[in-house]
Structure formats: C-alpha cells, structure tokens
Amino acid sequence: MTAPATAHGLLSGLDEIAEIGRDTRRGGYSRHLWQPADLELRDWFAERAVRLGLDVEIDRNGNTWAWWGPRGDDAIVVGSHLDSVPGGGAYDGPLGVVSTLDAIARLQASGFRPTRPCAVLVFAEEEGSRFGIACLGSRLMTGALDADQARALIDPEGISLAAAASAVGIDPAGLGEDPAALARIGLFVELHVEQGRGLIDLDSPVAVASSILAHGRWRITFTGEGNHAGATRMADRRDPMLAAARSMLGVRDAAVASSGSRATIGRIEAVPGGTNVISSQVAVWLDARAAEDAAARDLVTEIEARVAEAAAAEGCTAVVAEESWSGAVAFDPALRDRLVRSLDGVPTLPTGAGHDAGVLSSRRPTAMIFVRNPTGVSHSPEEFATLDDCLAGVDALERVLRELL
Ligand SMILES: [Zn+2]
C-alpha cells in the first residue's frame, strides 16, 4: 500500500504514521490497544498536539485529550480513534484525528482564537480488536460498560484488561464511568471516512450523520466430539465445524429475509485446531445490525433458532452469548441541523458502522461528518478516500469549529 498523498502539508499526519502498525501478513494495519503500534501512535499524537501548542492528558480510561487553550467544562470536543481492526485501512479513525489537528492548525494560522474550551479527543480501543468490545473507551467513560466486567476482559493472549492497563501505567481501579470527563464534553463532533457507498450516490464529498444502525456482537459456541480425522467413520461424527458451517448459511438467510438488516460471521476459532483432528468445539462471532432495536433483536432471535437447528442436525450443542449491544442512535437533531447549515446544506446520511460518537450520544449532543469513500470498502487494506475529499473534510471541520467556538 502506498502512503496517502498530501497537499500543502495538510493530512501529512497520515504520511507520518504510515509505517506504524503495518500488518505484513494480513496487509493494512493492525493497531490494537496498548500494544506497541498503539502506544507509538499515542506518542505521535501527543507530539503532534504539543507542536500546535495543545496540552495533552490521558484520562483514567486511557482516552487521550489535547486541549486548545485552558481546560474546562462544556468544551467543544472533536476527535476519533487511532486503533484499527486486524488488517484495517489507513483512514478509519486516523483520518478524523489528522483532519481535526489540521483544522485547528488552519484556525490558528488565521489568527482565530476559541472563546470556549476546546479539545481533541482520541478514544481508546474503538474497534474492540484486543478485548472484543467496540468503543471501549467511550463505553467506559459513559458507564455503558461496567468497570468490573471491563477489568475482567481477556485478550487472545490471556492477558486481562486490568493487567494490560497496569502495564501501560493506567490504574485499573480508575477504569469506569468518568463524570468529570463527561462534564468537559459540551458537545462532540467526529469526522470519519464513510464505510459504505452512501456518498457516492449523493455525489457529495462530505455528509452529516443522521443515525447509526442498532448493532451487537454474539459469540456462538458449538460443542461436539473431538476425534481422529482418519479413524472416525463419517456416520459416527459429531463435528461442531459442520454445525458452524450450516449455521453460517442460516445467518445469511435470516439477514436477507429481514429487509435492511445485516449479519456477518467474520471470525472462527476451532478447538483444538488441527488438520487431522475433528474439532471438539468451534466458536464463531456474529455481528448483527438493523435500523431499529427491535428488528436487530428479532434478527438475532431468528438466528438463534437456526443455530439450534443446525447444531442438532450435527449432533452438537450450541450456546449463543451476547458480547456487546448498541441500540440504534439518532444523532442530536439541533446539532445535526447546525452542522448542515454551516456546511451549506450538505446531505445527511445514516450509517451501519458503530462509533464512539454514537456511544456518547446517550449522554451528550454528538454529531458526525462523513468523508466520501469511492469504493465503499472499509475495515480492509483497500479502504480509500481521495485527497480532494479528505481536504473537503478538513474544510468542513474548520468551518464547523469556527461556528461552534
Ligand atoms: Zn472508526
């Protein structure tokens, strides 16, 4: 992958971080919470912010703040995240952070001074790639995720979130709802590369978000009988891999039957995971989404029924456990309209992707600005946005900040 092009120094931040956390096996980037690439990005952000005269702090949930001017309550807070999915693209998250820093640099260069507190906020573990819970930093801050439950989360290496926090100097006892941080957020704006094809159809480089689909993650564990791949007759098997395979088709069919819904199995783990071994257990992770909460719940209920049927057909059992849930989000209408007005009537657009702005919206007015994605591909090394569209995003943020500050 080539580094993103830049013009006049804008978006050069994307170039500066282009080598951090590259994943040579999957392609793209793997930047996961508190691992070396994530820490390097945090240092990069702090150094970049200090160069703009911003004052950097890390809150008790590991989210990084950079204040323009004095710290204070009721601030205009703008930001996104720097972590990625495994093998993710260059824009999901970093585009919002880099564009925010560039918009502030432009405002500073023009002599603009904010009349109320202003901060850039980089949320921790937005993708949930290490501990399995998306928007971890904002869920902890708002109390949407219980602190005890969070501390006990285990990463794929068996390290608890509490231990991982300690290892990077964050006191695990301080994790959890942070009323002081919330009080500082008067409103939150997040710029993000679009993760679908909506802006292509609207023929616009940017849009303001209207809503986020209800979405969640479920772990489905199939249990059968581990055995020898050569010595076990086909008729004698209870193979959980086959139960999982049957279920996956059921997942797709259930989503197709529910208009506008989406369901995905993107991850599978076989135990013990040997080529010449019939698995004893297979876990798959379901991501399901729909426009309304009830539709998403109905979809998962339907999937549970199909999973039970598939497991029974293979002589196996299945357990479906919810790992996370986010209700549908309608962004603050007054703030949304204010952004649309200050951007000369750009279109509004719903999104199927979850964001920290969505989690925060239950507690504070939040808004999002999307930048066109010419292929609609995201969570992939192929994710892309043109330089002109990215610059239109910086323009939009600059105008919005001028209006809000
Ligand atoms: Zn993102």
GROMACS .gro file of C-alpha atoms and ligand atoms in nm:
model
  406
    1MET     CA    1   0.000   0.000   0.000
    2THR     CA    2   0.134   0.343  -0.085
    3ALA     CA    3   0.119   0.619   0.172
    4PRO     CA    4  -0.164   0.867   0.127
    5ALA     CA    5  -0.075   1.170  -0.083
    6THR     CA    6  -0.076   1.510   0.082
    7ALA     CA    7  -0.103   1.868  -0.034
    8HIS     CA    8   0.043   2.178   0.128
    9GLY     CA    9   0.127   1.984   0.443
   10LEU     CA   10  -0.238   1.903   0.511
   11LEU     CA   11  -0.300   1.541   0.602
   12SER     CA   12   0.075   1.489   0.633
   13GLY     CA   13  -0.012   1.318   0.961
   14LEU     CA   14  -0.134   1.020   0.759
   15ASP     CA   15   0.210   1.001   0.598
   16GLU     CA   16   0.382   1.030   0.935
   17ILE     CA   17   0.201   0.728   1.076
   18ALA     CA   18   0.201   0.527   0.752
   19GLU     CA   19   0.461   0.277   0.877
   20ILE     CA   20   0.322   0.233   1.229
   21GLY     CA   21   0.149  -0.099   1.290
   22ARG     CA   22   0.169  -0.232   0.936
   23ASP     CA   23   0.047  -0.591   0.921
   24THR     CA   24   0.268  -0.779   0.678
   25ARG     CA   25   0.057  -1.095   0.699
   26ARG     CA   26  -0.292  -0.952   0.652
   27GLY     CA   27  -0.196  -0.630   0.472
   28GLY     CA   28  -0.303  -0.289   0.602
   29TYR     CA   29  -0.268  -0.213   0.971
   30SER     CA   30  -0.313  -0.396   1.300
   31ARG     CA   31  -0.306  -0.135   1.573
   32HIS     CA   32  -0.452  -0.273   1.895
   33LEU     CA   33  -0.499  -0.122   2.237
   34TRP     CA   34  -0.181  -0.060   2.439
   35GLN     CA   35   0.031  -0.277   2.211
   36PRO     CA   36   0.348  -0.125   2.060
   37ALA     CA   37   0.183   0.027   1.749
   38ASP     CA   38  -0.098   0.181   1.954
   39LEU     CA   39   0.148   0.329   2.204
   40GLU     CA   40   0.361   0.464   1.920
   41LEU     CA   41   0.051   0.629   1.771
   42ARG     CA   42  -0.034   0.778   2.109
   43ASP     CA   43   0.316   0.926   2.132
   44TRP     CA   44   0.290   1.054   1.777
   45PHE     CA   45  -0.043   1.222   1.857
   46ALA     CA   46   0.094   1.381   2.174
   47GLU     CA   47   0.398   1.513   1.991
   48ARG     CA   48   0.182   1.648   1.706
   49ALA     CA   49  -0.057   1.814   1.951
   50VAL     CA   50   0.225   1.973   2.150
   51ARG     CA   51   0.361   2.118   1.826
   52LEU     CA   52   0.027   2.301   1.792
   53GLY     CA   53   0.059   2.428   2.148
   54LEU     CA   54  -0.206   2.187   2.278
   55ASP     CA   55  -0.196   2.048   2.630
   56VAL     CA   56  -0.209   1.666   2.636
   57GLU     CA   57  -0.353   1.442   2.909
   58ILE     CA   58  -0.469   1.080   2.931
   59ASP     CA   59  -0.789   1.020   3.124
   60ARG     CA   60  -0.846   0.729   3.359
   61ASN     CA   61  -0.990   0.511   3.084
   62GLY     CA   62  -0.693   0.559   2.853
   63ASN     CA   63  -0.853   0.815   2.622
   64THR     CA   64  -0.612   1.091   2.512
   65TRP     CA   65  -0.715   1.457   2.526
   66ALA     CA   66  -0.535   1.757   2.377
   67TRP     CA   67  -0.662   2.094   2.492
   68TRP     CA   68  -0.650   2.407   2.279
   69GLY     CA   69  -0.642   2.679   2.541
   70PRO     CA   70  -0.750   2.633   2.902
   71ARG     CA   71  -0.915   2.309   3.011
   72GLY     CA   72  -1.273   2.345   3.118
   73ASP     CA   73  -1.624   2.204   3.132
   74ASP     CA   74  -1.875   2.230   2.850
   75ALA     CA   75  -1.599   2.219   2.586
   76ILE     CA   76  -1.627   2.170   2.213
   77VAL     CA   77  -1.462   1.830   2.173
   78VAL     CA   78  -1.362   1.687   1.834
   79GLY     CA   79  -1.188   1.360   1.764
   80SER     CA   80  -1.193   0.995   1.664
   81HIS     CA   81  -0.961   0.697   1.724
   82LEU     CA   82  -0.622   0.566   1.611
   83ASP     CA   83  -0.662   0.190   1.668
   84SER     CA   84  -0.766  -0.044   1.387
   85VAL     CA   85  -0.931  -0.374   1.313
   86PRO     CA   86  -0.688  -0.658   1.227
   87GLY     CA   87  -0.559  -0.572   0.879
   88GLY     CA   88  -0.751  -0.244   0.868
   89GLY     CA   89  -0.718   0.053   0.637
   90ALA     CA   90  -0.531   0.380   0.673
   91TYR     CA   91  -0.833   0.609   0.712
   92ASP     CA   92  -1.078   0.455   0.961
   93GLY     CA   93  -1.004   0.659   1.272
   94PRO     CA   94  -0.678   0.835   1.181
   95LEU     CA   95  -0.850   1.049   0.916
   96GLY     CA   96  -1.067   1.207   1.186
   97VAL     CA   97  -0.772   1.269   1.418
   98VAL     CA   98  -0.543   1.409   1.148
   99SER     CA   99  -0.820   1.626   0.999
  100THR     CA  100  -0.900   1.770   1.341
  101LEU     CA  101  -0.538   1.863   1.406
  102ASP     CA  102  -0.516   2.018   1.060
  103ALA     CA  103  -0.838   2.217   1.107
  104ILE     CA  104  -0.702   2.357   1.434
  105ALA     CA  105  -0.370   2.441   1.265
  106ARG     CA  106  -0.557   2.632   0.996
  107LEU     CA  107  -0.767   2.820   1.251
  108GLN     CA  108  -0.454   2.909   1.446
  109ALA     CA  109  -0.280   3.028   1.127
  110SER     CA  110  -0.574   3.256   1.052
  111GLY     CA  111  -0.546   3.415   1.398
  112PHE     CA  112  -0.870   3.257   1.524
  113ARG     CA  113  -0.892   3.207   1.900
  114PRO     CA  114  -1.163   2.993   2.062
  115THR     CA  115  -1.400   3.165   2.303
  116ARG     CA  116  -1.483   2.844   2.489
  117PRO     CA  117  -1.279   2.538   2.591
  118CYS     CA  118  -1.181   2.310   2.303
  119ALA     CA  119  -1.018   1.968   2.299
  120VAL     CA  120  -0.917   1.695   2.058
  121LEU     CA  121  -1.013   1.354   2.194
  122VAL     CA  122  -0.868   1.020   2.080
  123PHE     CA  123  -1.073   0.731   2.213
  124ALA     CA  124  -0.910   0.405   2.324
  125GLU     CA  125  -0.992   0.070   2.153
  126GLU     CA  126  -1.274   0.191   1.929
  127GLU     CA  127  -1.260  -0.124   1.718
  128GLY     CA  128  -1.258  -0.366   2.009
  129SER     CA  129  -0.986  -0.566   1.837
  130ARG     CA  130  -0.794  -0.662   2.152
  131PHE     CA  131  -1.064  -0.709   2.416
  132GLY     CA  132  -1.368  -0.776   2.196
  133ILE     CA  133  -1.577  -0.473   2.295
  134ALA     CA  134  -1.608  -0.197   2.039
  135CYS     CA  135  -1.595   0.166   2.159
  136LEU     CA  136  -1.431   0.051   2.483
  137GLY     CA  137  -1.302   0.398   2.581
  138SER     CA  138  -1.635   0.574   2.533
  139ARG     CA  139  -1.835   0.288   2.688
  140LEU     CA  140  -1.615   0.306   2.998
  141MET     CA  141  -1.636   0.686   3.015
  142THR     CA  142  -2.016   0.687   2.992
  143GLY     CA  143  -2.063   0.388   3.221
  144ALA     CA  144  -2.224   0.190   2.938
  145LEU     CA  145  -1.970  -0.083   3.021
  146ASP     CA  146  -1.942  -0.193   3.382
  147ALA     CA  147  -1.590  -0.140   3.521
  148ASP     CA  148  -1.568  -0.484   3.686
  149GLN     CA  149  -1.678  -0.652   3.366
  150ALA     CA  150  -1.420  -0.449   3.172
  151ARG     CA  151  -1.133  -0.528   3.408
  152ALA     CA  152  -1.203  -0.900   3.365
  153LEU     CA  153  -1.196  -0.891   2.983
  154ILE     CA  154  -0.927  -1.120   2.840
  155ASP     CA  155  -0.730  -1.064   2.520
  156PRO     CA  156  -0.635  -1.352   2.284
  157GLU     CA  157  -0.307  -1.399   2.476
  158GLY     CA  158  -0.495  -1.443   2.803
  159ILE     CA  159  -0.400  -1.102   2.941
  160SER     CA  160  -0.674  -0.926   3.137
  161LEU     CA  161  -0.766  -0.568   3.062
  162ALA     CA  162  -0.675  -0.483   3.420
  163ALA     CA  163  -0.324  -0.624   3.372
  164ALA     CA  164  -0.287  -0.459   3.031
  165ALA     CA  165  -0.387  -0.123   3.179
  166SER     CA  166  -0.137  -0.159   3.465
  167ALA     CA  167   0.137  -0.245   3.218
  168VAL     CA  168   0.099   0.093   3.048
  169GLY     CA  169   0.065   0.293   3.369
  170ILE     CA  170  -0.315   0.319   3.385
  171ASP     CA  171  -0.459   0.232   3.727
  172PRO     CA  172  -0.721  -0.042   3.669
  173ALA     CA  173  -0.908   0.080   3.978
  174GLY     CA  174  -0.974   0.408   3.794
  175LEU     CA  175  -1.142   0.244   3.495
  176GLY     CA  176  -1.514   0.314   3.462
  177GLU     CA  177  -1.768   0.592   3.444
  178ASP     CA  178  -1.591   0.928   3.443
  179PRO     CA  179  -1.835   1.210   3.528
  180ALA     CA  180  -1.556   1.469   3.525
  181ALA     CA  181  -1.461   1.379   3.168
  182LEU     CA  182  -1.825   1.377   3.060
  183ALA     CA  183  -1.879   1.721   3.215
  184ARG     CA  184  -1.598   1.853   3.000
  185ILE     CA  185  -1.778   1.749   2.684
  186GLY     CA  186  -2.029   2.019   2.591
  187LEU     CA  187  -2.068   1.851   2.255
  188PHE     CA  188  -1.867   1.604   2.048
  189VAL     CA  189  -1.804   1.602   1.673
  190GLU     CA  190  -1.632   1.311   1.495
  191LEU     CA  191  -1.515   1.318   1.136
  192HIS     CA  192  -1.487   0.971   0.981
  193VAL     CA  193  -1.430   0.814   0.643
  194GLU     CA  194  -1.762   0.675   0.524
  195GLN     CA  195  -1.777   0.297   0.549
  196GLY     CA  196  -2.036   0.243   0.283
  197ARG     CA  197  -2.136   0.380  -0.057
  198GLY     CA  198  -2.388   0.642   0.053
  199LEU     CA  199  -2.190   0.949  -0.051
  200ILE     CA  200  -2.117   0.806  -0.397
  201ASP     CA  201  -2.491   0.804  -0.467
  202LEU     CA  202  -2.534   1.151  -0.314
  203ASP     CA  203  -2.246   1.286  -0.527
  204SER     CA  204  -2.106   1.484  -0.234
  205PRO     CA  205  -1.759   1.474  -0.074
  206VAL     CA  206  -1.899   1.511   0.278
  207ALA     CA  207  -2.223   1.448   0.468
  208VAL     CA  208  -2.352   1.486   0.822
  209ALA     CA  209  -2.465   1.169   1.000
  210SER     CA  210  -2.833   1.120   1.077
  211SER     CA  211  -2.833   0.784   1.259
  212ILE     CA  212  -2.645   0.462   1.336
  213LEU     CA  213  -2.797   0.115   1.298
  214ALA     CA  214  -2.861  -0.090   1.613
  215HIS     CA  215  -2.580  -0.345   1.634
  216GLY     CA  216  -2.418  -0.603   1.854
  217ARG     CA  217  -2.180  -0.897   1.877
  218TRP     CA  218  -2.257  -1.250   1.987
  219ARG     CA  219  -2.027  -1.546   2.048
  220ILE     CA  220  -2.172  -1.875   1.932
  221THR     CA  221  -2.000  -2.183   2.075
  222PHE     CA  222  -2.068  -2.522   1.914
  223THR     CA  223  -1.967  -2.829   2.111
  224GLY     CA  224  -1.936  -3.175   1.960
  225GLU     CA  225  -1.689  -3.460   2.000
  226GLY     CA  226  -1.319  -3.422   1.924
  227ASN     CA  227  -1.180  -3.729   1.748
  228HIS     CA  228  -0.941  -3.873   1.490
  229ALA     CA  229  -0.990  -3.749   1.132
  230GLY     CA  230  -0.887  -4.087   0.987
  231ALA     CA  231  -1.018  -4.342   1.235
  232THR     CA  232  -1.368  -4.194   1.287
  233ARG     CA  233  -1.628  -4.306   1.032
  234MET     CA  234  -1.832  -4.023   0.878
  235ALA     CA  235  -2.150  -4.165   1.030
  236ASP     CA  236  -2.002  -4.163   1.380
  237ARG     CA  237  -1.909  -3.798   1.396
  238ARG     CA  238  -2.044  -3.508   1.599
  239ASP     CA  239  -1.844  -3.235   1.426
  240PRO     CA  240  -1.905  -2.880   1.556
  241MET     CA  241  -1.735  -2.739   1.245
  242LEU     CA  242  -2.022  -2.869   1.035
  243ALA     CA  243  -2.275  -2.726   1.280
  244ALA     CA  244  -2.099  -2.390   1.242
  245ALA     CA  245  -2.098  -2.421   0.863
  246ARG     CA  246  -2.473  -2.495   0.849
  247SER     CA  247  -2.536  -2.205   1.086
  248MET     CA  248  -2.347  -1.957   0.874
  249LEU     CA  249  -2.579  -2.012   0.581
  250GLY     CA  250  -2.870  -1.969   0.821
  251VAL     CA  251  -2.722  -1.639   0.941
  252ARG     CA  252  -2.703  -1.509   0.586
  253ASP     CA  253  -3.055  -1.629   0.502
  254ALA     CA  254  -3.203  -1.475   0.817
  255ALA     CA  255  -3.046  -1.137   0.738
  256VAL     CA  256  -3.159  -1.149   0.375
  257ALA     CA  257  -3.514  -1.222   0.491
  258SER     CA  258  -3.512  -0.917   0.721
  259SER     CA  259  -3.511  -0.611   0.496
  260GLY     CA  260  -3.219  -0.374   0.554
  261SER     CA  261  -3.060  -0.595   0.820
  262ARG     CA  262  -2.702  -0.719   0.813
  263ALA     CA  263  -2.544  -1.024   0.974
  264THR     CA  264  -2.185  -1.140   0.946
  265ILE     CA  265  -1.965  -1.421   1.073
  266GLY     CA  266  -1.614  -1.281   1.032
  267ARG     CA  267  -1.425  -1.482   1.291
  268ILE     CA  268  -1.398  -1.851   1.374
  269GLU     CA  269  -1.187  -2.046   1.620
  270ALA     CA  270  -1.161  -2.423   1.625
  271VAL     CA  271  -1.050  -2.621   1.930
  272PRO     CA  272  -0.800  -2.786   1.915
  273GLY     CA  273  -0.748  -2.661   1.558
  274GLY     CA  274  -0.553  -2.947   1.395
  275THR     CA  275  -0.573  -3.051   1.030
  276ASN     CA  276  -0.614  -3.421   1.119
  277VAL     CA  277  -0.846  -3.360   1.414
  278ILE     CA  278  -1.225  -3.337   1.429
  279SER     CA  279  -1.285  -3.031   1.646
  280SER     CA  280  -1.432  -3.068   1.993
  281GLN     CA  281  -1.552  -2.710   1.995
  282VAL     CA  282  -1.589  -2.429   1.742
  283ALA     CA  283  -1.662  -2.068   1.830
  284VAL     CA  284  -1.785  -1.815   1.576
  285TRP     CA  285  -1.863  -1.450   1.631
  286LEU     CA  286  -2.180  -1.296   1.495
  287ASP     CA  287  -2.210  -0.926   1.413
  288ALA     CA  288  -2.578  -0.832   1.354
  289ARG     CA  289  -2.727  -0.492   1.269
  290ALA     CA  290  -3.064  -0.338   1.180
  291ALA     CA  291  -3.222   0.008   1.159
  292GLU     CA  292  -3.431  -0.037   1.473
  293ASP     CA  293  -3.351  -0.207   1.803
  294ALA     CA  294  -3.646  -0.444   1.776
  295ALA     CA  295  -3.553  -0.551   1.423
  296ALA     CA  296  -3.198  -0.631   1.534
  297ARG     CA  297  -3.326  -0.830   1.834
  298ASP     CA  298  -3.574  -1.017   1.613
  299LEU     CA  299  -3.295  -1.099   1.369
  300VAL     CA  300  -3.078  -1.246   1.646
  301THR     CA  301  -3.373  -1.446   1.781
  302GLU     CA  302  -3.424  -1.591   1.434
  303ILE     CA  303  -3.052  -1.668   1.406
  304GLU     CA  304  -3.058  -1.841   1.748
  305ALA     CA  305  -3.334  -2.069   1.624
  306ARG     CA  306  -3.140  -2.155   1.306
  307VAL     CA  307  -2.821  -2.215   1.507
  308ALA     CA  308  -3.002  -2.455   1.742
  309GLU     CA  309  -3.146  -2.641   1.444
  310ALA     CA  310  -2.805  -2.663   1.271
  311ALA     CA  311  -2.633  -2.785   1.589
  312ALA     CA  312  -2.899  -3.052   1.647
  313ALA     CA  313  -2.867  -3.174   1.288
  314GLU     CA  314  -2.498  -3.247   1.352
  315GLY     CA  315  -2.546  -3.400   1.697
  316CYS     CA  316  -2.387  -3.096   1.862
  317THR     CA  317  -2.497  -2.830   2.108
  318ALA     CA  318  -2.475  -2.453   2.068
  319VAL     CA  319  -2.467  -2.163   2.314
  320VAL     CA  320  -2.522  -1.804   2.197
  321ALA     CA  321  -2.378  -1.537   2.430
  322GLU     CA  322  -2.417  -1.163   2.380
  323GLU     CA  323  -2.083  -0.983   2.399
  324SER     CA  324  -2.197  -0.629   2.324
  325TRP     CA  325  -2.507  -0.438   2.224
  326SER     CA  326  -2.560  -0.081   2.098
  327GLY     CA  327  -2.911   0.046   2.038
  328ALA     CA  328  -2.991   0.250   1.726
  329VAL     CA  329  -2.863   0.608   1.753
  330ALA     CA  330  -3.038   0.918   1.623
  331PHE     CA  331  -2.784   1.198   1.642
  332ASP     CA  332  -2.883   1.523   1.817
  333PRO     CA  333  -3.116   1.692   1.564
  334ALA     CA  334  -3.031   2.050   1.666
  335LEU     CA  335  -2.656   1.992   1.638
  336ARG     CA  336  -2.700   1.798   1.314
  337ASP     CA  337  -2.900   2.084   1.161
  338ARG     CA  338  -2.646   2.339   1.280
  339LEU     CA  339  -2.366   2.147   1.109
  340VAL     CA  340  -2.567   2.109   0.790
  341ARG     CA  341  -2.634   2.484   0.784
  342SER     CA  342  -2.271   2.576   0.846
  343LEU     CA  343  -2.173   2.340   0.562
  344ASP     CA  344  -2.414   2.498   0.311
  345GLY     CA  345  -2.671   2.223   0.321
  346VAL     CA  346  -2.460   1.909   0.275
  347PRO     CA  347  -2.669   1.591   0.276
  348THR     CA  348  -2.739   1.377   0.583
  349LEU     CA  349  -2.673   1.004   0.584
  350PRO     CA  350  -2.736   0.705   0.812
  351THR     CA  351  -2.454   0.460   0.876
  352GLY     CA  352  -2.427   0.091   0.954
  353ALA     CA  353  -2.099   0.134   1.142
  354GLY     CA  354  -2.071   0.196   1.516
  355HIS     CA  355  -1.870   0.490   1.650
  356ASP     CA  356  -1.769   0.649   1.980
  357ALA     CA  357  -1.990   0.943   1.880
  358GLY     CA  358  -2.283   0.700   1.887
  359VAL     CA  359  -2.198   0.577   2.237
  360LEU     CA  360  -2.153   0.933   2.366
  361SER     CA  361  -2.482   1.042   2.211
  362SER     CA  362  -2.671   0.888   2.503
  363ARG     CA  363  -2.508   1.141   2.735
  364ARG     CA  364  -2.405   1.442   2.524
  365PRO     CA  365  -2.507   1.607   2.196
  366THR     CA  366  -2.290   1.447   1.928
  367ALA     CA  367  -2.255   1.477   1.553
  368MET     CA  368  -2.053   1.314   1.277
  369ILE     CA  369  -1.915   1.429   0.945
  370PHE     CA  370  -1.851   1.158   0.683
  371VAL     CA  371  -1.594   1.182   0.404
  372ARG     CA  372  -1.673   1.003   0.079
  373ASN     CA  373  -1.528   0.656   0.027
  374PRO     CA  374  -1.510   0.598  -0.350
  375THR     CA  375  -1.537   0.219  -0.325
  376GLY     CA  376  -1.738   0.181  -0.006
  377VAL     CA  377  -1.471  -0.063   0.119
  378SER     CA  378  -1.367  -0.029   0.484
  379HIS     CA  379  -1.208  -0.246   0.754
  380SER     CA  380  -0.977  -0.357   0.475
  381PRO     CA  381  -0.637  -0.251   0.339
  382GLU     CA  382  -0.830  -0.135   0.030
  383GLU     CA  383  -1.010   0.140   0.225
  384PHE     CA  384  -0.956   0.472   0.049
  385ALA     CA  385  -1.059   0.835   0.019
  386THR     CA  386  -0.928   1.080  -0.241
  387LEU     CA  387  -0.706   1.366  -0.132
  388ASP     CA  388  -0.963   1.621  -0.255
  389ASP     CA  389  -1.238   1.461  -0.049
  390CYS     CA  390  -1.015   1.442   0.259
  391LEU     CA  391  -0.934   1.811   0.216
  392ALA     CA  392  -1.307   1.883   0.188
  393GLY     CA  393  -1.337   1.709   0.525
  394VAL     CA  394  -1.071   1.936   0.678
  395ASP     CA  395  -1.255   2.237   0.531
  396ALA     CA  396  -1.580   2.114   0.685
  397LEU     CA  397  -1.423   2.069   1.028
  398GLU     CA  398  -1.261   2.411   1.010
  399ARG     CA  399  -1.597   2.572   0.928
  400VAL     CA  400  -1.778   2.378   1.197
  401LEU     CA  401  -1.519   2.469   1.461
  402ARG     CA  402  -1.535   2.835   1.358
  403GLU     CA  403  -1.912   2.819   1.401
  404LEU     CA  404  -1.910   2.631   1.732
  405LEU     CA  405  -1.617   2.807   1.902
  406ZN      ZN  406  -1.365   0.410   1.306
   0.00000   0.00000   0.00000
